[in-house]
Amino acid sequence: MTTTGEETAADLRGPLWWARWRSAAFDCGLAAVSAVECAAEGVAFARDAGIPVAVGVVFGLLAGSVLVVRRQWPIAVVLVAIAITPAQMGFLMGLVGLYTLAASELPRRIIASLAGMQLVGTLIVTFVRVRQSMDSGRLTIGDWFIPFAAVVMSLGLTAPPVLLGLYAGQRRRLMESLRERADSLERELQLLAERAEERAEWARSEERTRIAREMHDVVAHRVSLMVVHAAALQAVARKDPEKAVRNAALVGDMGRQALTELREMLGVLRSGGERERAASAVPLAAVGVAAAAAASRAVVEQQHGEGPCLEELEELIGQSAAAGMVVDLSVEGEVRVYAAEIEQTAYRVVQEALTNVHKHAAGAKTHVRLAHRVAEIAMQVENEPPPEVGSAGSAGLPSGGNGLVGMKERVVALGGVFVSGPTEAGGFRVSAVIPSP
């Protein structure tokens, strides 16, 4: 429940039909004043009607007390006021009753009908009383004064309370409408905030997935080659010292490259985290920053062309060849430049496929095919059956099972198609097609 709703619920604590104790006290006070007025007017009514004064006073007290139910039954109050108009009683009750009736939620035709009855009743009673006063000699004004006094008195006792009640009712309804709109806007803002948090959480999840994929691509390939070279170094350390020196140099170069790429990636992550912490002072701004930062960093990297490209593919294959793998590269079609994200994805697919060959089929001959087509680029990495288990080429590399998943996520994110699986000859094939508008 919103704050406005809580305030409204807290106010609804009055007795019976009253919303507040203050309203109940006010209506009881009005009823007491009206009862005293009607009781005083009942004295004159009893003398004119020839009944005991006590009866007139009691009748006035009972009639005036009806005003206490004006909020619950405004029609009853107005009808009682109309009924006692011939006795010249209940002027306060008539005014307050008409005001309450006009301010209520009753249909306008009912309000107009009862107000018209009150107007006609007051007009007739005033006309008769003024005529009697002139006939008795208490008034010496001309006959024109009779209708004038009747019209002025009836309008004066009917029109002001009705107009004021209509204004008060319309103003109350307007305030309720504004309060409802404020509550609705507050609920909408809460929903927007919740959706923003959900989008931010989704963005953070996507960012974590992207970071994990990048870390896997950067670390897995370099470290796999380092392990292969270390195994080869161990095998030839005594037999061929010169080759051992070359393998040691390659291991050092690959380790430095892996550290450099990791350092660059961690620098990007650290700078993004500092921006998010700087914006965390404003909650809603932090939500926007968290939602936008994860989605924008990849775009910025792609716009600036950071990351590997297809020109580095030969160097990648050369590193695998230096580790003892026989790799055959074939390129079809006219070579051209693609968008940064397409070239990075194509490079990472080939890189991860070669890493998997190192892990699971060390020493197997591998064929890398790259096809430049009209509106797409296709790549395929296929290895032949690996040599016997326990051969010198096997380095016993661990596998986390995330390589194929990461490749498929990269390709599908660009609208491409990814297929992988064993071949009939006992090898393994990885194929991917990426559209290039």
GROMACS .gro file of C-alpha atoms in nm:
model
  437
    1MET     CA    1   0.000   0.000   0.000
    2THR     CA    2   0.127   0.345  -0.085
    3THR     CA    3   0.182   0.624   0.165
    4THR     CA    4  -0.132   0.803   0.053
    5GLY     CA    5  -0.337   0.487   0.099
    6GLU     CA    6  -0.192   0.438   0.445
    7GLU     CA    7  -0.294   0.791   0.544
    8THR     CA    8  -0.645   0.733   0.413
    9ALA     CA    9  -0.679   0.403   0.600
   10ALA     CA   10  -0.552   0.566   0.919
   11ASP     CA   11  -0.822   0.834   0.896
   12LEU     CA   12  -1.108   0.579   0.868
   13ARG     CA   13  -1.140   0.527   1.243
   14GLY     CA   14  -1.454   0.717   1.339
   15PRO     CA   15  -1.764   0.565   1.502
   16LEU     CA   16  -2.053   0.421   1.302
   17TRP     CA   17  -2.068   0.580   0.957
   18TRP     CA   18  -1.830   0.867   1.030
   19ALA     CA   19  -1.484   0.853   0.877
   20ARG     CA   20  -1.329   1.056   1.161
   21TRP     CA   21  -1.412   1.138   1.519
   22ARG     CA   22  -1.385   1.503   1.428
   23SER     CA   23  -1.668   1.464   1.174
   24ALA     CA   24  -1.884   1.287   1.430
   25ALA     CA   25  -1.830   1.563   1.686
   26PHE     CA   26  -1.908   1.830   1.428
   27ASP     CA   27  -2.235   1.664   1.320
   28CYS     CA   28  -2.342   1.610   1.680
   29GLY     CA   29  -2.278   1.979   1.750
   30LEU     CA   30  -2.483   2.084   1.446
   31ALA     CA   31  -2.766   1.851   1.555
   32ALA     CA   32  -2.762   2.001   1.904
   33VAL     CA   33  -2.782   2.356   1.768
   34SER     CA   34  -3.058   2.253   1.527
   35ALA     CA   35  -3.252   2.082   1.810
   36VAL     CA   36  -3.232   2.393   2.027
   37GLU     CA   37  -3.347   2.610   1.735
   38CYS     CA   38  -3.639   2.383   1.652
   39ALA     CA   39  -3.734   2.359   2.021
   40ALA     CA   40  -3.743   2.740   2.047
   41GLU     CA   41  -3.948   2.764   1.729
   42GLY     CA   42  -4.176   2.488   1.859
   43VAL     CA   43  -4.304   2.722   2.131
   44ALA     CA   44  -4.456   2.959   1.874
   45PHE     CA   45  -4.579   2.664   1.669
   46ALA     CA   46  -4.755   2.515   1.973
   47ARG     CA   47  -4.932   2.845   2.049
   48ASP     CA   48  -5.047   2.886   1.688
   49ALA     CA   49  -5.159   2.525   1.665
   50GLY     CA   50  -5.328   2.526   2.007
   51ILE     CA   51  -5.131   2.237   2.149
   52PRO     CA   52  -4.933   2.219   2.473
   53VAL     CA   53  -4.602   2.401   2.461
   54ALA     CA   54  -4.419   2.094   2.590
   55VAL     CA   55  -4.541   1.896   2.290
   56GLY     CA   56  -4.412   2.163   2.052
   57VAL     CA   57  -4.074   2.172   2.229
   58VAL     CA   58  -4.036   1.793   2.223
   59PHE     CA   59  -4.140   1.786   1.859
   60GLY     CA   60  -3.879   2.051   1.779
   61LEU     CA   61  -3.607   1.864   1.967
   62LEU     CA   62  -3.682   1.542   1.781
   63ALA     CA   63  -3.704   1.712   1.442
   64GLY     CA   64  -3.384   1.911   1.489
   65SER     CA   65  -3.189   1.606   1.605
   66VAL     CA   66  -3.237   1.440   1.266
   67LEU     CA   67  -2.943   1.650   1.143
   68VAL     CA   68  -2.706   1.405   1.313
   69VAL     CA   69  -2.759   1.154   1.025
   70ARG     CA   70  -2.699   1.404   0.746
   71ARG     CA   71  -2.391   1.225   0.608
   72GLN     CA   72  -2.555   0.880   0.603
   73TRP     CA   73  -2.910   0.975   0.496
   74PRO     CA   74  -2.912   1.327   0.347
   75ILE     CA   75  -3.243   1.263   0.170
   76ALA     CA   76  -3.417   1.192   0.501
   77VAL     CA   77  -3.283   1.517   0.652
   78VAL     CA   78  -3.409   1.722   0.355
   79LEU     CA   79  -3.749   1.553   0.363
   80VAL     CA   80  -3.786   1.628   0.736
   81ALA     CA   81  -3.684   1.989   0.673
   82ILE     CA   82  -3.949   2.018   0.397
   83ALA     CA   83  -4.210   1.857   0.624
   84ILE     CA   84  -4.159   2.107   0.909
   85THR     CA   85  -4.133   2.412   0.680
   86PRO     CA   86  -4.506   2.502   0.726
   87ALA     CA   87  -4.440   2.521   1.102
   88GLN     CA   88  -4.158   2.770   1.034
   89MET     CA   89  -3.907   2.538   1.194
   90GLY     CA   90  -3.568   2.390   1.094
   91PHE     CA   91  -3.404   2.675   0.900
   92LEU     CA   92  -3.053   2.552   0.996
   93MET     CA   93  -3.151   2.195   0.920
   94GLY     CA   94  -3.279   2.299   0.576
   95LEU     CA   95  -2.959   2.483   0.489
   96VAL     CA   96  -2.724   2.210   0.612
   97GLY     CA   97  -2.941   1.934   0.464
   98LEU     CA   98  -2.942   2.092   0.116
   99TYR     CA   99  -2.564   2.148   0.133
  100THR     CA  100  -2.502   1.787   0.232
  101LEU     CA  101  -2.740   1.659  -0.034
  102ALA     CA  102  -2.574   1.863  -0.310
  103ALA     CA  103  -2.225   1.755  -0.199
  104SER     CA  104  -2.317   1.385  -0.193
  105GLU     CA  105  -2.275   1.127  -0.470
  106LEU     CA  106  -2.649   1.109  -0.537
  107PRO     CA  107  -2.776   1.159  -0.893
  108ARG     CA  108  -2.831   1.516  -0.998
  109ARG     CA  109  -3.200   1.458  -1.072
  110ILE     CA  110  -3.264   1.361  -0.708
  111ILE     CA  111  -3.077   1.667  -0.586
  112ALA     CA  112  -3.269   1.892  -0.823
  113SER     CA  113  -3.604   1.739  -0.725
  114LEU     CA  114  -3.554   1.776  -0.350
  115ALA     CA  115  -3.407   2.126  -0.389
  116GLY     CA  116  -3.709   2.220  -0.601
  117MET     CA  117  -3.946   2.084  -0.336
  118GLN     CA  118  -3.765   2.285  -0.068
  119LEU     CA  119  -3.782   2.596  -0.288
  120VAL     CA  120  -4.153   2.558  -0.356
  121GLY     CA  121  -4.232   2.483   0.009
  122THR     CA  122  -4.038   2.786   0.133
  123LEU     CA  123  -4.197   3.003  -0.137
  124ILE     CA  124  -4.551   2.902  -0.039
  125VAL     CA  125  -4.496   2.932   0.336
  126THR     CA  126  -4.328   3.273   0.298
  127PHE     CA  127  -4.605   3.396   0.066
  128VAL     CA  128  -4.875   3.288   0.310
  129ARG     CA  129  -4.699   3.433   0.617
  130VAL     CA  130  -4.632   3.770   0.451
  131ARG     CA  131  -4.994   3.785   0.331
  132GLN     CA  132  -5.116   3.712   0.682
  133SER     CA  133  -4.889   3.980   0.824
  134MET     CA  134  -5.021   4.238   0.577
  135ASP     CA  135  -5.382   4.138   0.642
  136SER     CA  136  -5.329   4.172   1.016
  137GLY     CA  137  -5.182   4.518   0.970
  138ARG     CA  138  -4.835   4.436   1.091
  139LEU     CA  139  -4.699   4.525   0.745
  140THR     CA  140  -4.814   4.828   0.550
  141ILE     CA  141  -4.607   4.777   0.235
  142GLY     CA  142  -4.777   4.735  -0.102
  143ASP     CA  143  -4.895   4.407  -0.250
  144TRP     CA  144  -4.585   4.387  -0.469
  145PHE     CA  145  -4.381   4.304  -0.159
  146ILE     CA  146  -4.554   3.967  -0.108
  147PRO     CA  147  -4.419   3.784  -0.415
  148PHE     CA  148  -4.089   3.970  -0.387
  149ALA     CA  149  -4.037   3.859  -0.026
  150ALA     CA  150  -4.146   3.502  -0.110
  151VAL     CA  151  -3.906   3.472  -0.405
  152VAL     CA  152  -3.612   3.631  -0.223
  153MET     CA  153  -3.665   3.422   0.090
  154SER     CA  154  -3.705   3.093  -0.098
  155LEU     CA  155  -3.403   3.156  -0.321
  156GLY     CA  156  -3.194   3.278  -0.028
  157LEU     CA  157  -3.263   2.963   0.172
  158THR     CA  158  -3.223   2.721  -0.123
  159ALA     CA  159  -2.977   2.840  -0.388
  160PRO     CA  160  -2.666   2.920  -0.174
  161PRO     CA  161  -2.646   2.583   0.008
  162VAL     CA  162  -2.713   2.391  -0.312
  163LEU     CA  163  -2.448   2.578  -0.512
  164LEU     CA  164  -2.196   2.558  -0.229
  165GLY     CA  165  -2.265   2.184  -0.188
  166LEU     CA  166  -2.219   2.121  -0.561
  167TYR     CA  167  -1.887   2.305  -0.552
  168ALA     CA  168  -1.768   2.116  -0.243
  169GLY     CA  169  -1.869   1.780  -0.389
  170GLN     CA  170  -1.698   1.851  -0.720
  171ARG     CA  171  -1.385   1.968  -0.541
  172ARG     CA  172  -1.382   1.655  -0.324
  173ARG     CA  173  -1.420   1.432  -0.627
  174LEU     CA  174  -1.140   1.619  -0.801
  175MET     CA  175  -0.911   1.573  -0.501
  176GLU     CA  176  -0.995   1.203  -0.485
  177SER     CA  177  -0.921   1.171  -0.855
  178LEU     CA  178  -0.589   1.347  -0.812
  179ARG     CA  179  -0.507   1.127  -0.514
  180GLU     CA  180  -0.589   0.815  -0.715
  181ARG     CA  181  -0.373   0.940  -1.001
  182ALA     CA  182  -0.090   1.007  -0.758
  183ASP     CA  183  -0.124   0.655  -0.617
  184SER     CA  184  -0.133   0.514  -0.968
  185LEU     CA  185   0.177   0.709  -1.067
  186GLU     CA  186   0.354   0.592  -0.754
  187ARG     CA  187   0.268   0.232  -0.835
  188GLU     CA  188   0.387   0.281  -1.191
  189LEU     CA  189   0.713   0.428  -1.065
  190GLN     CA  190   0.759   0.129  -0.836
  191LEU     CA  191   0.694  -0.106  -1.127
  192LEU     CA  192   0.939   0.087  -1.343
  193ALA     CA  193   1.198   0.071  -1.067
  194GLU     CA  194   1.144  -0.305  -1.032
  195ARG     CA  195   1.172  -0.352  -1.407
  196ALA     CA  196   1.486  -0.138  -1.411
  197GLU     CA  197   1.633  -0.358  -1.140
  198GLU     CA  198   1.538  -0.667  -1.339
  199ARG     CA  199   1.699  -0.521  -1.650
  200ALA     CA  200   2.008  -0.431  -1.448
  201GLU     CA  201   2.026  -0.784  -1.307
  202TRP     CA  202   1.983  -0.926  -1.657
  203ALA     CA  203   2.257  -0.694  -1.783
  204ARG     CA  204   2.486  -0.799  -1.499
  205SER     CA  205   2.419  -1.165  -1.577
  206GLU     CA  206   2.492  -1.107  -1.945
  207GLU     CA  207   2.808  -0.922  -1.850
  208ARG     CA  208   2.922  -1.204  -1.625
  209THR     CA  209   2.861  -1.450  -1.907
  210ARG     CA  210   3.055  -1.234  -2.151
  211ILE     CA  211   3.343  -1.194  -1.907
  212ALA     CA  212   3.354  -1.568  -1.843
  213ARG     CA  213   3.355  -1.635  -2.218
  214GLU     CA  214   3.634  -1.384  -2.281
  215MET     CA  215   3.840  -1.516  -1.991
  216HIS     CA  216   3.797  -1.870  -2.120
  217ASP     CA  217   3.901  -1.775  -2.474
  218VAL     CA  218   4.201  -1.575  -2.358
  219VAL     CA  219   4.329  -1.818  -2.097
  220ALA     CA  220   4.236  -2.158  -2.235
  221HIS     CA  221   4.415  -2.129  -2.567
  222ARG     CA  222   4.735  -1.973  -2.434
  223VAL     CA  223   4.763  -2.203  -2.137
  224SER     CA  224   4.683  -2.508  -2.351
  225LEU     CA  225   4.969  -2.423  -2.583
  226MET     CA  226   5.196  -2.360  -2.286
  227VAL     CA  227   5.112  -2.704  -2.145
  228VAL     CA  228   5.175  -2.869  -2.483
  229HIS     CA  229   5.510  -2.695  -2.519
  230ALA     CA  230   5.599  -2.780  -2.159
  231ALA     CA  231   5.526  -3.147  -2.230
  232ALA     CA  232   5.736  -3.134  -2.544
  233LEU     CA  233   6.010  -2.954  -2.354
  234GLN     CA  234   6.011  -3.229  -2.096
  235ALA     CA  235   6.037  -3.494  -2.368
  236VAL     CA  236   6.327  -3.337  -2.561
  237ALA     CA  237   6.514  -3.163  -2.277
  238ARG     CA  238   6.796  -3.418  -2.281
  239LYS     CA  239   6.781  -3.538  -2.641
  240ASP     CA  240   6.767  -3.202  -2.823
  241PRO     CA  241   6.874  -2.905  -2.605
  242GLU     CA  242   6.831  -2.653  -2.889
  243LYS     CA  243   6.470  -2.755  -2.945
  244ALA     CA  244   6.413  -2.742  -2.570
  245VAL     CA  245   6.542  -2.384  -2.567
  246ARG     CA  246   6.304  -2.290  -2.848
  247ASN     CA  247   6.009  -2.450  -2.670
  248ALA     CA  248   6.099  -2.271  -2.348
  249ALA     CA  249   6.109  -1.940  -2.537
  250LEU     CA  250   5.767  -2.012  -2.687
  251VAL     CA  251   5.627  -2.093  -2.344
  252GLY     CA  252   5.756  -1.762  -2.213
  253ASP     CA  253   5.615  -1.566  -2.508
  254MET     CA  254   5.272  -1.725  -2.473
  255GLY     CA  255   5.271  -1.664  -2.099
  256ARG     CA  256   5.348  -1.297  -2.154
  257GLN     CA  257   5.075  -1.270  -2.419
  258ALA     CA  258   4.823  -1.430  -2.186
  259LEU     CA  259   4.920  -1.195  -1.904
  260THR     CA  260   4.895  -0.893  -2.135
  261GLU     CA  261   4.546  -0.986  -2.252
  262LEU     CA  262   4.434  -1.057  -1.898
  263ARG     CA  263   4.571  -0.725  -1.779
  264GLU     CA  264   4.386  -0.536  -2.053
  265MET     CA  265   4.062  -0.716  -1.974
  266LEU     CA  266   4.091  -0.654  -1.600
  267GLY     CA  267   4.166  -0.289  -1.668
  268VAL     CA  268   3.840  -0.253  -1.862
  269LEU     CA  269   3.646  -0.428  -1.584
  270ARG     CA  270   3.808  -0.216  -1.312
  271SER     CA  271   3.730   0.111  -1.491
  272GLY     CA  272   3.369   0.002  -1.543
  273GLY     CA  273   3.337  -0.088  -1.173
  274GLU     CA  274   3.469   0.254  -1.069
  275ARG     CA  275   3.209   0.425  -1.286
  276GLU     CA  276   2.931   0.221  -1.129
  277ARG     CA  277   3.053   0.296  -0.774
  278ALA     CA  278   3.069   0.669  -0.854
  279ALA     CA  279   2.707   0.663  -0.964
  280SER     CA  280   2.583   0.454  -0.668
  281ALA     CA  281   2.509   0.768  -0.458
  282VAL     CA  282   2.181   0.811  -0.647
  283PRO     CA  283   1.979   0.484  -0.641
  284LEU     CA  284   1.789   0.534  -0.965
  285ALA     CA  285   2.097   0.663  -1.144
  286ALA     CA  286   2.290   0.358  -1.023
  287VAL     CA  287   2.025   0.134  -1.173
  288GLY     CA  288   2.055   0.313  -1.506
  289VAL     CA  289   2.434   0.301  -1.499
  290ALA     CA  290   2.438  -0.066  -1.407
  291ALA     CA  291   2.192  -0.143  -1.686
  292ALA     CA  292   2.375   0.064  -1.945
  293ALA     CA  293   2.734  -0.011  -1.849
  294ALA     CA  294   2.713  -0.382  -1.918
  295ALA     CA  295   2.549  -0.326  -2.255
  296SER     CA  296   2.774  -0.039  -2.362
  297ARG     CA  297   3.118  -0.177  -2.285
  298ALA     CA  298   3.094  -0.444  -2.553
  299VAL     CA  299   2.970  -0.184  -2.803
  300VAL     CA  300   3.257   0.050  -2.719
  301GLU     CA  301   3.508  -0.229  -2.762
  302GLN     CA  302   3.356  -0.320  -3.097
  303GLN     CA  303   3.352   0.041  -3.219
  304HIS     CA  304   3.721   0.088  -3.133
  305GLY     CA  305   3.814  -0.242  -3.293
  306GLU     CA  306   3.969  -0.393  -2.981
  307GLY     CA  307   4.034  -0.765  -2.978
  308PRO     CA  308   4.165  -1.011  -3.236
  309CYS     CA  309   4.081  -1.005  -3.607
  310LEU     CA  310   4.105  -1.240  -3.904
  311GLU     CA  311   4.446  -1.100  -4.005
  312GLU     CA  312   4.589  -1.265  -3.694
  313LEU     CA  313   4.454  -1.605  -3.793
  314GLU     CA  314   4.778  -1.715  -3.959
  315GLU     CA  315   4.974  -1.624  -3.647
  316LEU     CA  316   4.727  -1.826  -3.437
  317ILE     CA  317   4.770  -2.129  -3.662
  318GLY     CA  318   5.146  -2.080  -3.655
  319GLN     CA  319   5.145  -2.102  -3.277
  320SER     CA  320   4.957  -2.432  -3.293
  321ALA     CA  321   5.197  -2.559  -3.558
  322ALA     CA  322   5.490  -2.463  -3.337
  323ALA     CA  323   5.337  -2.677  -3.065
  324GLY     CA  324   5.357  -2.982  -3.290
  325MET     CA  325   5.010  -2.975  -3.448
  326VAL     CA  326   4.982  -3.023  -3.823
  327VAL     CA  327   4.739  -2.752  -3.936
  328ASP     CA  328   4.619  -2.697  -4.291
  329LEU     CA  329   4.462  -2.354  -4.364
  330SER     CA  330   4.253  -2.293  -4.676
  331VAL     CA  331   4.076  -1.968  -4.765
  332GLU     CA  332   3.799  -1.944  -5.026
  333GLY     CA  333   3.647  -1.634  -5.182
  334GLU     CA  334   3.762  -1.276  -5.190
  335VAL     CA  335   3.917  -1.163  -4.863
  336ARG     CA  336   3.755  -0.849  -4.723
  337VAL     CA  337   3.718  -0.660  -4.397
  338TYR     CA  338   3.415  -0.733  -4.175
  339ALA     CA  339   3.268  -0.561  -3.874
  340ALA     CA  340   3.483  -0.588  -3.561
  341GLU     CA  341   3.241  -0.816  -3.375
  342ILE     CA  342   3.221  -1.054  -3.673
  343GLU     CA  343   3.598  -1.082  -3.708
  344GLN     CA  344   3.642  -1.128  -3.334
  345THR     CA  345   3.379  -1.403  -3.325
  346ALA     CA  346   3.529  -1.584  -3.624
  347TYR     CA  347   3.875  -1.565  -3.469
  348ARG     CA  348   3.752  -1.691  -3.132
  349VAL     CA  349   3.570  -1.986  -3.293
  350VAL     CA  350   3.885  -2.099  -3.473
  351GLN     CA  351   4.093  -2.037  -3.160
  352GLU     CA  352   3.867  -2.240  -2.934
  353ALA     CA  353   3.838  -2.520  -3.190
  354LEU     CA  354   4.218  -2.546  -3.207
  355THR     CA  355   4.231  -2.541  -2.827
  356ASN     CA  356   3.990  -2.835  -2.816
  357VAL     CA  357   4.213  -3.024  -3.060
  358HIS     CA  358   4.507  -2.967  -2.826
  359LYS     CA  359   4.302  -3.091  -2.533
  360HIS     CA  360   4.125  -3.390  -2.680
  361ALA     CA  361   4.314  -3.491  -2.995
  362ALA     CA  362   4.675  -3.384  -2.943
  363GLY     CA  363   4.885  -3.464  -3.247
  364ALA     CA  364   4.589  -3.503  -3.483
  365LYS     CA  365   4.607  -3.332  -3.822
  366THR     CA  366   4.365  -3.041  -3.840
  367HIS     CA  367   4.207  -2.864  -4.138
  368VAL     CA  368   4.094  -2.500  -4.101
  369ARG     CA  369   3.871  -2.371  -4.380
  370LEU     CA  370   3.758  -2.009  -4.415
  371ALA     CA  371   3.504  -1.910  -4.683
  372HIS     CA  372   3.423  -1.550  -4.773
  373ARG     CA  373   3.077  -1.545  -4.930
  374VAL     CA  374   2.845  -1.273  -5.058
  375ALA     CA  375   2.656  -1.201  -4.738
  376GLU     CA  376   2.824  -1.427  -4.486
  377ILE     CA  377   3.147  -1.575  -4.366
  378ALA     CA  378   3.183  -1.947  -4.293
  379MET     CA  379   3.451  -2.128  -4.099
  380GLN     CA  380   3.517  -2.493  -4.031
  381VAL     CA  381   3.777  -2.663  -3.813
  382GLU     CA  382   3.800  -3.040  -3.855
  383ASN     CA  383   4.057  -3.272  -3.705
  384GLU     CA  384   4.138  -3.624  -3.804
  385PRO     CA  385   4.130  -3.911  -3.553
  386PRO     CA  386   4.388  -3.856  -3.279
  387PRO     CA  387   4.684  -4.085  -3.237
  388GLU     CA  388   4.685  -4.358  -2.978
  389VAL     CA  389   4.621  -4.257  -2.619
  390GLY     CA  390   4.940  -4.214  -2.421
  391SER     CA  391   5.148  -4.089  -2.715
  392ALA     CA  392   5.399  -3.815  -2.673
  393GLY     CA  393   5.160  -3.557  -2.811
  394SER     CA  394   4.909  -3.604  -2.534
  395ALA     CA  395   4.956  -3.351  -2.255
  396GLY     CA  396   4.658  -3.451  -2.040
  397LEU     CA  397   4.488  -3.109  -2.054
  398PRO     CA  398   4.175  -3.061  -1.837
  399SER     CA  399   3.845  -2.958  -1.990
  400GLY     CA  400   3.574  -2.743  -1.835
  401GLY     CA  401   3.310  -2.817  -2.099
  402ASN     CA  402   3.247  -2.448  -2.174
  403GLY     CA  403   3.429  -2.414  -2.507
  404LEU     CA  404   3.151  -2.531  -2.738
  405VAL     CA  405   2.889  -2.345  -2.535
  406GLY     CA  406   3.083  -2.020  -2.560
  407MET     CA  407   3.135  -2.057  -2.936
  408LYS     CA  408   2.766  -2.122  -2.995
  409GLU     CA  409   2.667  -1.822  -2.781
  410ARG     CA  410   2.899  -1.594  -2.979
  411VAL     CA  411   2.773  -1.711  -3.318
  412VAL     CA  412   2.401  -1.715  -3.228
  413ALA     CA  413   2.430  -1.364  -3.079
  414LEU     CA  414   2.522  -1.238  -3.428
  415GLY     CA  415   2.237  -1.427  -3.596
  416GLY     CA  416   2.457  -1.709  -3.721
  417VAL     CA  417   2.443  -2.088  -3.717
  418PHE     CA  418   2.678  -2.313  -3.519
  419VAL     CA  419   2.713  -2.691  -3.558
  420SER     CA  420   2.961  -2.924  -3.392
  421GLY     CA  421   2.999  -3.297  -3.359
  422PRO     CA  422   3.210  -3.604  -3.438
  423THR     CA  423   3.285  -3.709  -3.794
  424GLU     CA  424   3.238  -4.052  -3.950
  425ALA     CA  425   3.616  -4.095  -3.966
  426GLY     CA  426   3.646  -4.058  -3.588
  427GLY     CA  427   3.751  -3.697  -3.575
  428PHE     CA  428   3.562  -3.385  -3.472
  429ARG     CA  429   3.418  -3.096  -3.674
  430VAL     CA  430   3.321  -2.744  -3.573
  431SER     CA  431   3.130  -2.535  -3.829
  432ALA     CA  432   2.992  -2.183  -3.804
  433VAL     CA  433   2.827  -1.940  -4.046
  434ILE     CA  434   2.797  -1.571  -3.955
  435PRO     CA  435   2.588  -1.330  -4.166
  436SER     CA  436   2.765  -1.018  -4.286
  437PRO     CA  437   2.518  -0.752  -4.413
   0.00000   0.00000   0.00000
